XYZ file of C-alpha atoms in Angstrom:
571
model
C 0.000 0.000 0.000
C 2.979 1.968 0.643
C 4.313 1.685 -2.819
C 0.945 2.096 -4.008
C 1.056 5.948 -2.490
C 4.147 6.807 -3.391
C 3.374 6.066 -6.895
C -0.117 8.151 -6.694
C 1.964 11.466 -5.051
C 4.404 10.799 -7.600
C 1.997 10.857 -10.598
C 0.338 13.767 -8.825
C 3.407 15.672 -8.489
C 4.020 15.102 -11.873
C 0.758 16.141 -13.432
C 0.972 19.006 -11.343
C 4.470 20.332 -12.467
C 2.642 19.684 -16.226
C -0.463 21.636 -15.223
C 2.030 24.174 -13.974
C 3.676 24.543 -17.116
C 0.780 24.236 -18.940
C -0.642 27.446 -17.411
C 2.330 29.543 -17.676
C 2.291 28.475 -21.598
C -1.852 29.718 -21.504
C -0.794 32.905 -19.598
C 1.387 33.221 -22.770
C -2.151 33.466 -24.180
C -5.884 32.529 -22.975
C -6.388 31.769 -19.126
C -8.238 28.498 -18.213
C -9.714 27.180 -15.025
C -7.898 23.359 -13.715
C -9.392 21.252 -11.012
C -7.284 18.478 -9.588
C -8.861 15.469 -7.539
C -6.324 14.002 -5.117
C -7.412 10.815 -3.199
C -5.384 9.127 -0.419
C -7.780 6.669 1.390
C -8.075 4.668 -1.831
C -7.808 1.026 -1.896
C -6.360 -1.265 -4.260
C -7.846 -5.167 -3.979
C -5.646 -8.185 -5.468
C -7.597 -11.391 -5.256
C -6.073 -14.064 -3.251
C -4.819 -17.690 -5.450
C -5.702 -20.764 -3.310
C -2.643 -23.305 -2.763
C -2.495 -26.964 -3.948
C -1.024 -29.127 -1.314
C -2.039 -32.633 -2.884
C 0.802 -34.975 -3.806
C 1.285 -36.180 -7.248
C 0.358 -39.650 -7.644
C 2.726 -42.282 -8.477
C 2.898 -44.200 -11.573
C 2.678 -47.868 -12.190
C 6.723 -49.469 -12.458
C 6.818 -50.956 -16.104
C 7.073 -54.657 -15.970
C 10.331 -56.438 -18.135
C 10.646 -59.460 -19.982
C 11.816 -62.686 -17.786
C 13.527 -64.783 -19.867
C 16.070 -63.910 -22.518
C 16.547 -65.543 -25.358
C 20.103 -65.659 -27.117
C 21.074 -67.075 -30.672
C 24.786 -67.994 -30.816
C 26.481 -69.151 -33.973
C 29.637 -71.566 -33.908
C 32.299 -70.539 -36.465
C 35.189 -73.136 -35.979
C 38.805 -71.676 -36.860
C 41.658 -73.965 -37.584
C 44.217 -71.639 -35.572
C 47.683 -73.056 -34.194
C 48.288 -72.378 -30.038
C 49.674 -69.401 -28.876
C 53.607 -69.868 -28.535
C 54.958 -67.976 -25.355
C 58.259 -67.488 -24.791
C 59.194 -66.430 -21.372
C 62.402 -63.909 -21.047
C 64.205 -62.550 -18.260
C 63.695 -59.227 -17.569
C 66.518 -57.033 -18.848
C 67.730 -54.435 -16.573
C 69.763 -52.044 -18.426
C 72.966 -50.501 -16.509
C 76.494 -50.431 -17.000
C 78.324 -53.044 -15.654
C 82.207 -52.115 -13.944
C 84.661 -52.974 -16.835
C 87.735 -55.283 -16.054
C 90.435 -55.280 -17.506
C 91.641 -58.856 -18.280
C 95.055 -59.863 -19.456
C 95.691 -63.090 -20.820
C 99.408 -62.858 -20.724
C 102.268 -62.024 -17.993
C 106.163 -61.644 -17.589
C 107.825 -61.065 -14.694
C 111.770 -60.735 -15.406
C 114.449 -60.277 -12.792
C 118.570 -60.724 -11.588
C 119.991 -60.705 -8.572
C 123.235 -61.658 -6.381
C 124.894 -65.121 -7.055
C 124.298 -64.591 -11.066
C 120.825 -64.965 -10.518
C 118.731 -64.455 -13.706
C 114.813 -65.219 -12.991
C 111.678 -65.252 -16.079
C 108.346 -66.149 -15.263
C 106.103 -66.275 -18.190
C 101.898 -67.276 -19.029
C 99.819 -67.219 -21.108
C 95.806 -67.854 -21.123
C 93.891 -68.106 -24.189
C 90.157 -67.356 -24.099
C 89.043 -66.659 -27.671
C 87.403 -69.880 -28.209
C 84.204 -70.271 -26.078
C 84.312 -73.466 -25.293
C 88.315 -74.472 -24.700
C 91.082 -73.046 -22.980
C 94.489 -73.430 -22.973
C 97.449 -71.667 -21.083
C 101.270 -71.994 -21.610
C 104.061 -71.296 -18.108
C 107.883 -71.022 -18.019
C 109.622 -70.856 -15.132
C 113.524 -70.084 -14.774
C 115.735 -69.979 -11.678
C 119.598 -70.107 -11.725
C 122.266 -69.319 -9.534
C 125.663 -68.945 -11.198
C 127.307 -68.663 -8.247
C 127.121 -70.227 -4.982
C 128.548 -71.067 -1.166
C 131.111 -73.352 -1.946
C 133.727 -72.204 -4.331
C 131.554 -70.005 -6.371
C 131.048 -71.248 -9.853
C 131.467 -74.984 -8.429
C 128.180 -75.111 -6.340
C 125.963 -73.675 -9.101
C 122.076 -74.423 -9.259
C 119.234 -73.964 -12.176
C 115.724 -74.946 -12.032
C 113.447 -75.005 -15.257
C 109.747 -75.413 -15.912
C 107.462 -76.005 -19.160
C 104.171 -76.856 -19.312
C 100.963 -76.587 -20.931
C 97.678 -77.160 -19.982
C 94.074 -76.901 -22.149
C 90.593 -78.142 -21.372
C 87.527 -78.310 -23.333
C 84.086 -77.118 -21.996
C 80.777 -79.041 -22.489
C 77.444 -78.012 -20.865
C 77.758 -81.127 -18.524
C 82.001 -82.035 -18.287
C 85.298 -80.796 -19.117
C 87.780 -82.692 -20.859
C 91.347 -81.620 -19.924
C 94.832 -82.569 -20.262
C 98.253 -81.416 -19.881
C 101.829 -81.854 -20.649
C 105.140 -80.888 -18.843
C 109.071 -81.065 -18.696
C 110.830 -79.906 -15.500
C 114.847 -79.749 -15.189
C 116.532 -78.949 -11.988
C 120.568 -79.469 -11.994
C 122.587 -79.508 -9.058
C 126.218 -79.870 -7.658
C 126.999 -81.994 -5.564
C 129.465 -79.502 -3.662
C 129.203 -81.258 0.166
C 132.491 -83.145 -0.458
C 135.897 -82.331 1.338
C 137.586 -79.903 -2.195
C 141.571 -81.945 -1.082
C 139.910 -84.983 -1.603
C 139.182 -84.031 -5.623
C 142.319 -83.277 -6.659
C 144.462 -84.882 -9.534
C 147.940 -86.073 -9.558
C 149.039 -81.916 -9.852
C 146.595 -81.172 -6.517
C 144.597 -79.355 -8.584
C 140.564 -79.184 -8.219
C 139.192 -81.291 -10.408
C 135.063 -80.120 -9.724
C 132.335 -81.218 -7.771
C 130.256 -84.245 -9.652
C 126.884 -82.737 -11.117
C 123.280 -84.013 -11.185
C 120.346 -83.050 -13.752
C 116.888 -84.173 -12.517
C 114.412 -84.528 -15.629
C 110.982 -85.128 -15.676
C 108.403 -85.022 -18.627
C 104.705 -85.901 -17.752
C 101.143 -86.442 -19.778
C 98.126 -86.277 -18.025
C 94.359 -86.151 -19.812
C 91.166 -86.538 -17.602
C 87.305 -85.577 -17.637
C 85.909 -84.434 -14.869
C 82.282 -83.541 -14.200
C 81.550 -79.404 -14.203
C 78.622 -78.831 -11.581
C 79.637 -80.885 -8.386
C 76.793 -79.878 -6.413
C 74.029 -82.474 -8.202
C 73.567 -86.255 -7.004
C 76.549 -87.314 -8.657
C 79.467 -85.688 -9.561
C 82.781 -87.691 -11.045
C 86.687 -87.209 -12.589
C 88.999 -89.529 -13.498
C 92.572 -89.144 -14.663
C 95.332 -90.508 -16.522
C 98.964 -90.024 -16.241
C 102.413 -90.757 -17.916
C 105.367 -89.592 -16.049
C 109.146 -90.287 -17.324
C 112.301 -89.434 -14.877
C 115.542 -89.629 -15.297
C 118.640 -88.404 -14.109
C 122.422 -87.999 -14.746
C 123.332 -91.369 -14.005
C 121.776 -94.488 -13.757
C 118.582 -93.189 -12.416
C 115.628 -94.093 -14.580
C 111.770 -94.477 -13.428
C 108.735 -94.619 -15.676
C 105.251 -94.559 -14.043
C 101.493 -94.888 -15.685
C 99.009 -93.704 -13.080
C 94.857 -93.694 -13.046
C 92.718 -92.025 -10.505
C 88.948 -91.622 -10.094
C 86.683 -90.672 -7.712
C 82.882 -90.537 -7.454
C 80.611 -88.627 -5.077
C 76.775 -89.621 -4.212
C 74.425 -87.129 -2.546
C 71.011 -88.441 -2.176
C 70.342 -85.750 0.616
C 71.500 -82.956 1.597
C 72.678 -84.722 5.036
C 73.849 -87.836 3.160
C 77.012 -88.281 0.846
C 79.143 -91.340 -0.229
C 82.418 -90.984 -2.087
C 84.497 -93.628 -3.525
C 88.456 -92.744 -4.499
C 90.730 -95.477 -7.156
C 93.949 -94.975 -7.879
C 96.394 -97.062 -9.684
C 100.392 -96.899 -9.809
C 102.538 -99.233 -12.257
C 106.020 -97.757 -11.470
C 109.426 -99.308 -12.805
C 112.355 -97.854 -11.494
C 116.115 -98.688 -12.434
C 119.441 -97.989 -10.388
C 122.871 -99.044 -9.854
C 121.293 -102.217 -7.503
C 117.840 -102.491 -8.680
C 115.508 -103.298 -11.357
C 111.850 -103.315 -9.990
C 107.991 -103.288 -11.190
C 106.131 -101.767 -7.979
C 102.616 -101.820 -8.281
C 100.296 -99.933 -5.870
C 96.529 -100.201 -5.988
C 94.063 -97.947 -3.860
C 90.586 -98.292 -2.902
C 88.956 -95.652 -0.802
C 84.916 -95.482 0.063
C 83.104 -93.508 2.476
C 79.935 -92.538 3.790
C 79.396 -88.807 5.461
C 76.900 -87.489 7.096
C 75.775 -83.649 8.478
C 73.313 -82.849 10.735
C 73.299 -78.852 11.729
C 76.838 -78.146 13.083
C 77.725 -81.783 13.608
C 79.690 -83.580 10.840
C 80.840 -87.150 11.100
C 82.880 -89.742 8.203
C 83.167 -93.460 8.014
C 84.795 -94.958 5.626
C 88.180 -98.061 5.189
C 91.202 -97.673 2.719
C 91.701 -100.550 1.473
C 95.585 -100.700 -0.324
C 97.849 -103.174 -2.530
C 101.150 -102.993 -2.587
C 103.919 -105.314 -3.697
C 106.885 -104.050 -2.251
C 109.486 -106.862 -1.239
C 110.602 -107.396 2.747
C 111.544 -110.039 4.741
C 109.297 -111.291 7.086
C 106.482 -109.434 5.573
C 103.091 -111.046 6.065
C 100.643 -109.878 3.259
C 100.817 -107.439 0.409
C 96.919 -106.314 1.446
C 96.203 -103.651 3.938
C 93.020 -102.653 5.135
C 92.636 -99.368 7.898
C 89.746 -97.932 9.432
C 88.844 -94.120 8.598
C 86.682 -92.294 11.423
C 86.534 -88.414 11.252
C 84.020 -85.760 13.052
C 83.661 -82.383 14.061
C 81.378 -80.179 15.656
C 80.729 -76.511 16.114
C 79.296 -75.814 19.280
C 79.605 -71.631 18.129
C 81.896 -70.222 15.543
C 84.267 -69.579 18.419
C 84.586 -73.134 19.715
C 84.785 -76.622 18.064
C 86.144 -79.837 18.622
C 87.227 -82.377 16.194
C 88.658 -85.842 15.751
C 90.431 -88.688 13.494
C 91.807 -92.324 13.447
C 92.427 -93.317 10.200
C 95.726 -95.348 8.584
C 96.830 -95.496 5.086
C 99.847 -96.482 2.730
C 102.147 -93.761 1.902
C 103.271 -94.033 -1.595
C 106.800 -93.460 -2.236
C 108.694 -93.322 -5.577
C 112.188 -92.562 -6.280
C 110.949 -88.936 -7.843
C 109.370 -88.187 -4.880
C 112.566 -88.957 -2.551
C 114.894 -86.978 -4.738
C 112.461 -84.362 -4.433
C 112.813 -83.977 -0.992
C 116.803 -84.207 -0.728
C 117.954 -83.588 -4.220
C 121.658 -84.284 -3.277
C 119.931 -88.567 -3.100
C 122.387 -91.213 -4.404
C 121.975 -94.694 -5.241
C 119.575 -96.205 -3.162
C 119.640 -99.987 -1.765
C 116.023 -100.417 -2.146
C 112.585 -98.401 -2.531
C 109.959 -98.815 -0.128
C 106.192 -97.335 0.579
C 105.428 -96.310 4.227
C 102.836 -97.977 6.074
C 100.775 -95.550 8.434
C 99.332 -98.172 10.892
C 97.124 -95.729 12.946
C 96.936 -91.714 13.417
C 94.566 -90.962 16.057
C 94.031 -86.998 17.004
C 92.067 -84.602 18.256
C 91.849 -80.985 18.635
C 90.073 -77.369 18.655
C 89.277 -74.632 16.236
C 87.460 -71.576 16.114
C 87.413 -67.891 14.807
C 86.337 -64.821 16.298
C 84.379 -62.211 14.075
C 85.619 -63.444 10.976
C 89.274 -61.680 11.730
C 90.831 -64.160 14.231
C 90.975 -67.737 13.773
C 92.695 -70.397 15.967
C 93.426 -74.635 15.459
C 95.339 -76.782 17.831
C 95.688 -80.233 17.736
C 97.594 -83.667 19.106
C 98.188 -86.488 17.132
C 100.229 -89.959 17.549
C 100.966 -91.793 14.571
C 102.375 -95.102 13.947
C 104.673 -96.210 11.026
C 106.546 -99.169 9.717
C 109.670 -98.125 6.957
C 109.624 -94.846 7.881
C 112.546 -93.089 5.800
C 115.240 -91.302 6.792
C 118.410 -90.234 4.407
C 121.808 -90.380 5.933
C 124.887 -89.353 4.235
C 127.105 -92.099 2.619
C 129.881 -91.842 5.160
C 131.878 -95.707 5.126
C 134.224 -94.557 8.387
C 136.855 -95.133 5.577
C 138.300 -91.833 3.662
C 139.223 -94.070 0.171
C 135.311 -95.193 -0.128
C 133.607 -92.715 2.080
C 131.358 -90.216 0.234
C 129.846 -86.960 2.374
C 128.501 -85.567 -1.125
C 125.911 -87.856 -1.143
C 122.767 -89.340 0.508
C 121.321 -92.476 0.686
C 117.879 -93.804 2.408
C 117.639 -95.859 5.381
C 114.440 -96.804 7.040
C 112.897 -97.673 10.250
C 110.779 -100.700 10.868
C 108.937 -99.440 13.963
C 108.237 -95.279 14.278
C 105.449 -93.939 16.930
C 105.596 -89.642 16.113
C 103.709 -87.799 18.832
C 103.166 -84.228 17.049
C 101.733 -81.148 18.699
C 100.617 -78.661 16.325
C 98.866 -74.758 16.702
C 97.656 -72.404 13.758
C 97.370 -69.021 14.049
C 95.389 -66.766 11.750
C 94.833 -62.680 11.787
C 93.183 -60.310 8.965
C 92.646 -56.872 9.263
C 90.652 -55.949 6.499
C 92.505 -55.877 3.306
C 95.247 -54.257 4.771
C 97.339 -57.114 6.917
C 97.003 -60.532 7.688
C 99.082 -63.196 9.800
C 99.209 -66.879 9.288
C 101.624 -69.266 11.681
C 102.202 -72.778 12.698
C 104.019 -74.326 15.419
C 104.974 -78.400 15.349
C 106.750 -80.071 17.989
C 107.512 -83.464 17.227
C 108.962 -86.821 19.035
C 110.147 -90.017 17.626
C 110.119 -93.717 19.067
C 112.452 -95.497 17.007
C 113.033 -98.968 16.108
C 116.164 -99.808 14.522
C 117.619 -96.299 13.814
C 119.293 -94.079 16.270
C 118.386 -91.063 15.626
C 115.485 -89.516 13.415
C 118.068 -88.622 10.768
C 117.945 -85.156 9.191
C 114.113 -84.865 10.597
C 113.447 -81.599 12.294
C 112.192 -81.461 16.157
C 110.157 -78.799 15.795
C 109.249 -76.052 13.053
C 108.142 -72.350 13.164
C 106.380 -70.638 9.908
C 105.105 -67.572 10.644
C 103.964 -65.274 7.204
C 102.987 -61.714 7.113
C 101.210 -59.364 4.521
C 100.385 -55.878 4.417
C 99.043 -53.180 2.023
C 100.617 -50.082 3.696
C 98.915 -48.164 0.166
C 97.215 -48.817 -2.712
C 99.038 -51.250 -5.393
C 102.041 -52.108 -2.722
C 102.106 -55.690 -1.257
C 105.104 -56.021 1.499
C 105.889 -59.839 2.953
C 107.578 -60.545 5.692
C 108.065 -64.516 6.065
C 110.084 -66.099 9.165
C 111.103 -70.017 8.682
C 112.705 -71.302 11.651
C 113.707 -75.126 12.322
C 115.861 -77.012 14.692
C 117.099 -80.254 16.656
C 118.273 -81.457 12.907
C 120.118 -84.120 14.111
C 122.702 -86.276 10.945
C 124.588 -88.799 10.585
C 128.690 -88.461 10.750
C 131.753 -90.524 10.190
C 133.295 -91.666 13.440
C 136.711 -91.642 11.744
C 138.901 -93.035 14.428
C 137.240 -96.086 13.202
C 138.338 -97.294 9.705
C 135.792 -100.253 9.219
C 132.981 -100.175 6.778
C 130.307 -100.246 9.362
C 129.838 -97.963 12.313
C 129.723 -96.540 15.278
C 128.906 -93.338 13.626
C 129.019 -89.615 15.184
C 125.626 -87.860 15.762
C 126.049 -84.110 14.645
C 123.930 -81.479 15.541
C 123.122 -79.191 12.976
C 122.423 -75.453 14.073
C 118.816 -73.862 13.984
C 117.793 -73.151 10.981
C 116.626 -69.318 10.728
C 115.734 -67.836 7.401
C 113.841 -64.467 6.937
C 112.335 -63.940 3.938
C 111.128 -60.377 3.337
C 109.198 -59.461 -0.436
C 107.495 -56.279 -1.976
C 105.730 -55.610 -5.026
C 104.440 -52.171 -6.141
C 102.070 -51.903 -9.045
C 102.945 -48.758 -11.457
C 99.774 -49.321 -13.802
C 97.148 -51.501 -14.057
C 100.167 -53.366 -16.479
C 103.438 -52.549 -14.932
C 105.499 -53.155 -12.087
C 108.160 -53.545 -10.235
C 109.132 -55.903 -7.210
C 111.997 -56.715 -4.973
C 112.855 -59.748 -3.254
C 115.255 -60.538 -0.462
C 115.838 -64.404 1.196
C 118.191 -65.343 4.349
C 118.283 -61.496 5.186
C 119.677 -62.516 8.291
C 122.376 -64.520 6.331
C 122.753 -67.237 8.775
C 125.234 -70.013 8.295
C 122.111 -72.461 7.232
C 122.241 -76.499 6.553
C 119.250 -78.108 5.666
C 121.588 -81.125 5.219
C 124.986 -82.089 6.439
C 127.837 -80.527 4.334
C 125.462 -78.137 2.303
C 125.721 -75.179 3.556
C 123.047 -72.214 1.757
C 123.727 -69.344 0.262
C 123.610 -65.809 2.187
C 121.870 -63.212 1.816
C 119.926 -63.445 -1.438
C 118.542 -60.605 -3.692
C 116.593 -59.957 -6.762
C 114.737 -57.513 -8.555
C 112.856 -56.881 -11.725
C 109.927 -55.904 -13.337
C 106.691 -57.640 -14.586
C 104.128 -56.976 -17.574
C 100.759 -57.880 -18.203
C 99.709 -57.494 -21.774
């Protein structure tokens, strides 16, 4: 109603103002009379529009069909399976490069006229076989006794190749090794001619060419795994010396479990060896089978050797041997474990393998193997945090022709001969041996390895345990001070060497002999090698630094102090 006045005053207002105007037009010219109505109480009426508050009614749902009702067609397609091929998943990155050299040289001279050349070769370039070629060369031109008259060389050639199936390897070998030595422990007055001048020590060259060719089986960790060998070896030396030997070994391994595993070991020897009072065919057959079993930190063998041999002896009551084998161990923590053996076995013992060991051997009377009647032990190892590790042990062993080499002293100066050696052996031998190990690593930057034996002999027939040590020492040391330099420092010490001497205030053929006591035997060895490149470099090598008065055997004294230096190449 409010907006209804206002509109009324303002229509008013405005037909006044037009009246207004209009009259001041007419007074311009005629004058009129004007009468205005103006009406306030007037009332406008709007009629009112009822509301529908009825709800919409709802409509009937539509009903559907059922059942549906589907026509399929068949149309058969002659259409070969799907052919999936699954492939690894290739992760693309670069792998560290390596640089790989199949060949070396390592060339060097030193004191005494002491040229050394190592050389090898690997070849790689056909996938499936490899082969690799080594020299070795040693010589001293000079040496202790009279300088050019103790002189010493040492040569090795070999070569070596194997062919690579998905399932074995087929491999073989061949290789020649000299070694020539003087025999320079003789009395010099006593080789002199009808002037008194030196005539020379005698020489020796020890040569030895061997074939070998095998098959072996590649995987070893399946439910059987095999190899088998066979081997030629020819040896001869500068005299009558000659031995020829054809050798076969095999072994077999069966693991039906992972707890369970039997092994079976054959080995065959055919040896003929010729001297000054032999001619022989020794024949030495081997079979070895046994059964091991694991169970967590508990491991235990059984097993028997069983050994043929037809070495000749008086009194002797079979050429068949059989010995027990019984071995286990158990780790109560890596710090602590026990372990223990009894086992015997045949030693097999060939001419080569005496001269070997004393290369100053003469003619021999006869060659015998060594029969290891019983070795019982029993000991502790452990290691601490993978950087200290420990093993200590006892052991008594029993032997019958245990060897020893005694020089060829006659008590007689016309027929005596201190130069060289010949073997004597011992029908009865109990050796009670303690050992220890010691191991150390720190990091890559040092490590420490040494053993301690202490042995004792119960003898038989012999006196003494001739030219055996009493105890030993070995005690090796490495360290990388820097990158690409590798120092050694090696400490070999034995004593109570004990040989046999002429009693010359005797002049019979047959004893008493004098016991001598050789002096401790101390020989530091100290090496380093420093790597220029990746390819070159150089090295420096220093033996008996303390350059003691050292005799491994009676009459043969060593050299001094011993240097050499060189270079090597990889290419």
């Amino acid at each position: 109603m409010k907006k209804l006045a206002k509109t009324i005053l303002l229509t008013g207002i405005i037909g006044l103002t037009s009246g207004w105007g209009m009259a001041q037009t007419q007074q311009r010219g005629a004058v009129t009379d004007q009468e205005f109505v103006i009406r306030k109480d007037r009332v406008l009426t709007v009629p009112v529009q009822p509301r529908m508050y009825e709800k919409l009614p709802v409509l009937p749902k539509p009903t559907g069909l059922s059942e549906y009702n589907y026509l399929v067609t068949s149309y058969p397609l002659n259409l070969k399976p799907l052919d999936l091929k699954a492939e690894p998943s290739q992760k693309v990155y670069t792998p560290k490069r390596l640089d790989l050299y199949p060949g070396y040289i390592r060339a060097g001279y030193g004191n005494f006229s002491s040229p050394l050349l190592e050389a090898r070769y690997m070849g790689t370039d056909i996938a499936d076989f490899n082969y690799s070629f080594q020299l070795n060369h040693q010589s001293f031109g000079k040496g202790p006794v009279l300088q050019e008259e103790s002189k010493e060389s040492h040569t090795d050639l070999g070569f070596d190749g194997s062919y690579f199936t998905d399932f074995f390897e087929v491999f073989g070998g061949l290789s020649w090794n000299q070694d020539s030595y003087q025999f320079y422990g003789q009395d010099p007055n006593q080789l002199t001619d009808e002037n008194g001048r030196f005539v020379g020590f005698d020489g020796n060259v020890l040569q030895a060419v061997e074939v070998k060719a095998g098959i072996r089986e590649l995987e070893k960790v399946g439910p059987f795994s095999y190899e088998g060998q066979l081997s030629f070896r020819n040896f001869t030396d500068s005299y009558m010396v000659k031995e020829n030997q054809i050798g076969v070994a095999a072994s077999g391994t069966f693991r039906p479990t992972d707890d369970w595993a039997g092994k079976v070991g054959l080995s065959y020897f055919s040896t003929s060896p010729e001297d000054v009072n032999y001619s022989l065919k020794r024949t030495y057959f081997a079979i070895r089978p046994t059964i091991s079993y694991k169970y967590e930190a508990f491991n235990f063998t059984a097993g028997v050797n069983l050994v043929s041999e037809n070495d000749s002896l008086e009194n002797k009551s079979s050429d068949f041997h059989v010995f027990p084998v019984l071995k286990a161990n158990y780790r109560f923590a890596e710090e602590f474990g026990f372990f223990a053996e009894l086992s015997g076995d045949v030693q097999r013992n060939t001419y080569y393998s005496f001269v070997n060991e004393n290369p100053f051997l003469g003619p021999s009377e006869q060659l015998l193997n060594t029969v290891q009647n019983y070795k019982i032990e029993a000991g502790i190892e452990g290691q601490f945090q993978g950087a200290f590790s420990y093993r200590g042990a006892v052991n008594v062993s029993r032997y019958n022709q245990m060897h020893f080499f005694v020089n060829n002293y006659s008590n007689n100066l016309v027929t005596s001969d201190s130069a060289r050696f010949s073997l004597v052996y011992d029908d009865k031998t109990t050796v009670y041996n303690i050992n220890a190990e010691l191991g150390y690593k720190f990091s890559d930057i040092y490590s420490l390895n040494g053993r301690l034996d202490l042995y004792q002999y119960d003898l038989g027939t012999q006196v003494e345990p001739w030219n055996r040590p009493i105890w030993e020492l070995r005690v090796n040391n490495q360290v990388t001070p820097i990158e690409r330099l590798i120092v050694q420092a090696n400490l070999n010490l034995m004593g109570g060497i004990k040989a046999r001497g002429a009693d010359l205030s005797d002049t019979s053929d047959s004893g008493p002999y004098d016991v001598v006591k050789l002096k401790t035997i101390a020989d530091l060895q100290l090496k380093a090698d420093y790597g220029i490149t990746d390819r070159i470099s150089i090295f420096a090598e220093g033996n008996n630094i303390l350059n003691g008065k050292n005799m491994r055997w009676l009459n043969y004294p060593v050299r001094g102090i011993q240097f050499v230096g060189g270079a090597s190449f990889k290419f």
